[in-house]
PDB file of C-alpha atoms in Angstrom:
ATOM      1  CA  MET J   1     -15.027  -1.053  -0.277  1.00 56.00           C
ATOM      2  CA  SER J   2     -18.715  -0.499  -0.709  1.00 57.00           C
ATOM      3  CA  LYS J   3     -20.942  -3.014  -2.373  1.00 61.00           C
ATOM      4  CA  ALA J   4     -22.992  -2.102  -5.395  1.00 55.00           C
ATOM      5  CA  PRO J   5     -26.669  -1.809  -4.517  1.00 55.00           C
ATOM      6  CA  ARG J   6     -28.689  -4.919  -5.257  1.00 60.00           C
ATOM      7  CA  THR J   7     -31.486  -4.683  -7.696  1.00 67.00           C
ATOM      8  CA  TYR J   8     -34.865  -6.237  -7.127  1.00 72.00           C
ATOM      9  CA  THR J   9     -35.914  -8.973  -9.500  1.00 82.00           C
ATOM     10  CA  PRO J  10     -39.530 -10.092  -9.277  1.00 85.00           C
ATOM     11  CA  PRO J  11     -40.263 -13.786  -8.901  1.00 90.00           C
ATOM     12  CA  PRO J  12     -41.252 -15.665 -12.042  1.00 93.00           C
ATOM     13  CA  ARG J  13     -44.959 -16.272 -12.620  1.00 95.00           C
ATOM     14  CA  SER J  14     -44.294 -19.648 -14.188  1.00 96.00           C
ATOM     15  CA  ILE J  15     -41.606 -22.310 -14.523  1.00 96.00           C
ATOM     16  CA  LEU J  16     -41.031 -24.282 -17.709  1.00 94.00           C
ATOM     17  CA  ILE J  17     -39.757 -27.846 -17.333  1.00 92.00           C
ATOM     18  CA  CYS J  18     -38.464 -29.369 -20.580  1.00 87.00           C
ATOM     19  CA  GLY J  19     -36.377 -32.346 -21.604  1.00 76.00           C
ATOM     20  CA  ILE J  20     -39.011 -34.880 -20.616  1.00 75.00           C
ATOM     21  CA  LYS J  21     -38.857 -38.014 -22.764  1.00 71.00           C
ATOM     22  CA  ASP J  22     -42.509 -38.914 -23.162  1.00 71.00           C
ATOM     23  CA  ARG J  23     -44.122 -35.447 -23.529  1.00 73.00           C
ATOM     24  CA  PRO J  24     -43.420 -31.832 -24.406  1.00 82.00           C
ATOM     25  CA  CYS J  25     -42.484 -29.131 -21.933  1.00 91.00           C
ATOM     26  CA  VAL J  26     -44.674 -28.622 -18.883  1.00 94.00           C
ATOM     27  CA  THR J  27     -45.446 -25.222 -17.366  1.00 96.00           C
ATOM     28  CA  TYR J  28     -46.033 -24.780 -13.635  1.00 97.00           C
ATOM     29  CA  SER J  29     -47.778 -21.601 -12.473  1.00 97.00           C
ATOM     30  CA  VAL J  30     -46.174 -19.936  -9.455  1.00 96.00           C
ATOM     31  CA  LEU J  31     -48.651 -18.492  -6.944  1.00 94.00           C
ATOM     32  CA  TYR J  32     -48.090 -16.687  -3.663  1.00 91.00           C
ATOM     33  CA  HIS J  33     -50.170 -16.408  -0.514  1.00 86.00           C
ATOM     34  CA  GLY J  34     -49.687 -14.627   2.773  1.00 82.00           C
ATOM     35  CA  ALA J  35     -47.335 -16.033   5.375  1.00 73.00           C
ATOM     36  CA  THR J  36     -48.810 -18.402   7.933  1.00 66.00           C
ATOM     37  CA  THR J  37     -47.670 -19.734  11.283  1.00 63.00           C
ATOM     38  CA  ALA J  38     -47.294 -23.234   9.786  1.00 58.00           C
ATOM     39  CA  PHE J  39     -43.831 -24.761   9.517  1.00 55.00           C
ATOM     40  CA  GLY J  40     -42.206 -26.467   6.553  1.00 52.00           C
ATOM     41  CA  ASP J  41     -43.864 -27.667   3.372  1.00 54.00           C
ATOM     42  CA  SER J  42     -47.486 -27.068   2.470  1.00 55.00           C
ATOM     43  CA  HIS J  43     -48.895 -23.807   3.790  1.00 57.00           C
ATOM     44  CA  GLY J  44     -45.807 -23.014   5.884  1.00 62.00           C
ATOM     45  CA  GLU J  45     -43.404 -22.431   2.992  1.00 78.00           C
ATOM     46  CA  GLY J  46     -44.697 -23.943  -0.190  1.00 87.00           C
ATOM     47  CA  VAL J  47     -46.363 -26.829  -1.890  1.00 89.00           C
ATOM     48  CA  THR J  48     -46.301 -28.224  -5.427  1.00 93.00           C
ATOM     49  CA  ASP J  49     -49.512 -29.591  -6.923  1.00 94.00           C
ATOM     50  CA  TYR J  50     -48.323 -31.952  -9.646  1.00 94.00           C
ATOM     51  CA  GLU J  51     -51.781 -32.542 -11.117  1.00 95.00           C
ATOM     52  CA  ARG J  52     -52.719 -28.860 -11.363  1.00 96.00           C
ATOM     53  CA  LYS J  53     -49.149 -27.878 -12.286  1.00 96.00           C
ATOM     54  CA  THR J  54     -48.950 -25.166  -9.638  1.00 97.00           C
ATOM     55  CA  ILE J  55     -46.396 -24.111  -7.081  1.00 96.00           C
ATOM     56  CA  SER J  56     -47.918 -22.183  -4.180  1.00 94.00           C
ATOM     57  CA  LEU J  57     -45.579 -20.312  -1.846  1.00 92.00           C
ATOM     58  CA  ALA J  58     -45.988 -18.359   1.374  1.00 90.00           C
ATOM     59  CA  TRP J  59     -44.580 -14.872   0.793  1.00 88.00           C
ATOM     60  CA  SER J  60     -41.943 -13.864   3.337  1.00 86.00           C
ATOM     61  CA  ASN J  61     -40.411 -10.493   4.114  1.00 86.00           C
ATOM     62  CA  ASP J  62     -37.046 -12.259   3.841  1.00 87.00           C
ATOM     63  CA  ARG J  63     -35.988 -12.253   0.175  1.00 86.00           C
ATOM     64  CA  PHE J  64     -33.570 -15.120   0.707  1.00 87.00           C
ATOM     65  CA  GLU J  65     -36.344 -17.322   2.121  1.00 88.00           C
ATOM     66  CA  ASN J  66     -38.593 -16.574  -0.857  1.00 88.00           C
ATOM     67  CA  VAL J  67     -35.871 -17.605  -3.308  1.00 90.00           C
ATOM     68  CA  ARG J  68     -34.951 -20.701  -1.305  1.00 89.00           C
ATOM     69  CA  ALA J  69     -38.582 -21.840  -1.041  1.00 90.00           C
ATOM     70  CA  LEU J  70     -39.166 -21.386  -4.777  1.00 92.00           C
ATOM     71  CA  GLU J  71     -35.998 -23.313  -5.645  1.00 91.00           C
ATOM     72  CA  HIS J  72     -37.087 -26.135  -3.350  1.00 89.00           C
ATOM     73  CA  GLU J  73     -40.506 -26.461  -4.978  1.00 92.00           C
ATOM     74  CA  VAL J  74     -39.138 -26.083  -8.525  1.00 92.00           C
ATOM     75  CA  PHE J  75     -36.738 -28.960  -7.889  1.00 89.00           C
ATOM     76  CA  HIS J  76     -39.678 -31.027  -6.578  1.00 88.00           C
ATOM     77  CA  ALA J  77     -41.551 -30.335  -9.819  1.00 91.00           C
ATOM     78  CA  ALA J  78     -38.541 -31.140 -12.015  1.00 89.00           C
ATOM     79  CA  LEU J  79     -38.021 -34.446 -10.219  1.00 85.00           C
ATOM     80  CA  TRP J  80     -41.716 -35.333 -10.401  1.00 88.00           C
ATOM     81  CA  GLU J  81     -41.960 -34.608 -14.122  1.00 87.00           C
ATOM     82  CA  ARG J  82     -39.067 -36.989 -14.731  1.00 82.00           C
ATOM     83  CA  GLY J  83     -40.727 -39.790 -12.782  1.00 81.00           C
ATOM     84  CA  PHE J  84     -38.936 -39.528  -9.437  1.00 78.00           C
ATOM     85  CA  ARG J  85     -41.135 -39.915  -6.366  1.00 78.00           C
ATOM     86  CA  ASP J  86     -40.598 -39.170  -2.677  1.00 74.00           C
ATOM     87  CA  THR J  87     -40.227 -42.871  -1.932  1.00 78.00           C
ATOM     88  CA  ASP J  88     -37.451 -43.457  -4.484  1.00 75.00           C
ATOM     89  CA  LYS J  89     -33.962 -44.280  -3.250  1.00 79.00           C
ATOM     90  CA  TRP J  90     -31.073 -42.781  -5.216  1.00 75.00           C
ATOM     91  CA  ASP J  91     -27.426 -43.614  -5.394  1.00 75.00           C
ATOM     92  CA  ILE J  92     -24.904 -40.811  -5.815  1.00 76.00           C
ATOM     93  CA  HIS J  93     -24.496 -41.333  -9.568  1.00 76.00           C
ATOM     94  CA  ALA J  94     -28.258 -41.153 -10.167  1.00 77.00           C
ATOM     95  CA  TRP J  95     -28.246 -37.753  -8.436  1.00 74.00           C
ATOM     96  CA  ILE J  96     -25.228 -36.535 -10.428  1.00 77.00           C
ATOM     97  CA  TYR J  97     -26.705 -37.645 -13.759  1.00 75.00           C
ATOM     98  CA  PHE J  98     -30.034 -36.041 -12.911  1.00 74.00           C
ATOM     99  CA  SER J  99     -28.480 -32.751 -11.820  1.00 76.00           C
ATOM    100  CA  GLU J 100     -26.141 -32.592 -14.839  1.00 77.00           C
ATOM    101  CA  SER J 101     -29.008 -33.033 -17.268  1.00 75.00           C
ATOM    102  CA  SER J 102     -31.995 -31.400 -15.608  1.00 77.00           C
ATOM    103  CA  PHE J 103     -30.702 -28.311 -13.829  1.00 81.00           C
ATOM    104  CA  PRO J 104     -28.943 -26.789 -16.859  1.00 83.00           C
ATOM    105  CA  LEU J 105     -32.132 -27.236 -18.916  1.00 83.00           C
ATOM    106  CA  LEU J 106     -34.230 -25.773 -16.116  1.00 86.00           C
ATOM    107  CA  PHE J 107     -31.985 -22.724 -15.883  1.00 87.00           C
ATOM    108  CA  HIS J 108     -31.707 -22.358 -19.675  1.00 87.00           C
ATOM    109  CA  ASP J 109     -35.475 -22.441 -20.173  1.00 90.00           C
ATOM    110  CA  ASN J 110     -36.279 -20.054 -17.294  1.00 89.00           C
ATOM    111  CA  PRO J 111     -34.140 -16.892 -17.455  1.00 91.00           C
ATOM    112  CA  GLU J 112     -36.517 -15.055 -15.088  1.00 92.00           C
ATOM    113  CA  PHE J 113     -35.989 -17.814 -12.511  1.00 90.00           C
ATOM    114  CA  VAL J 114     -32.202 -17.496 -12.866  1.00 90.00           C
ATOM    115  CA  ASN J 115     -32.369 -13.707 -12.479  1.00 90.00           C
ATOM    116  CA  TYR J 116     -34.579 -14.115  -9.422  1.00 88.00           C
ATOM    117  CA  ILE J 117     -32.158 -16.593  -7.844  1.00 87.00           C
ATOM    118  CA  THR J 118     -29.050 -14.494  -8.454  1.00 86.00           C
ATOM    119  CA  ALA J 119     -30.674 -11.242  -7.297  1.00 82.00           C
ATOM    120  CA  GLY J 120     -32.139 -12.930  -4.218  1.00 75.00           C
ATOM    121  CA  TYR J 121     -28.872 -14.469  -3.060  1.00 69.00           C
TER     122      TYR J 121
END
């Protein structure tokens, strides 16, 4: 059996995060820069600037890595906008409740992001 050819879906230029109790939706701009030799977060893969509402990603020739890096930073932004910080400790139910409420909204409000994820994987 041959697989159907995959189509290319461009990455979204912005991500909308809604469902926040104390304010309306927040939009994060998604920016790309050339790949670097750095490893991990920041200039190596990506970084989220919560004050400027930007996600900056290093563009890779590997489509999977681009999708994975964007997902990672979008989840950082969604957590941040709901008041979760890197130092917070979560129990399993806190994670389940967060993921059941936040991820469906994130996917619902960002169809371009969903298309990018499914085409990239």
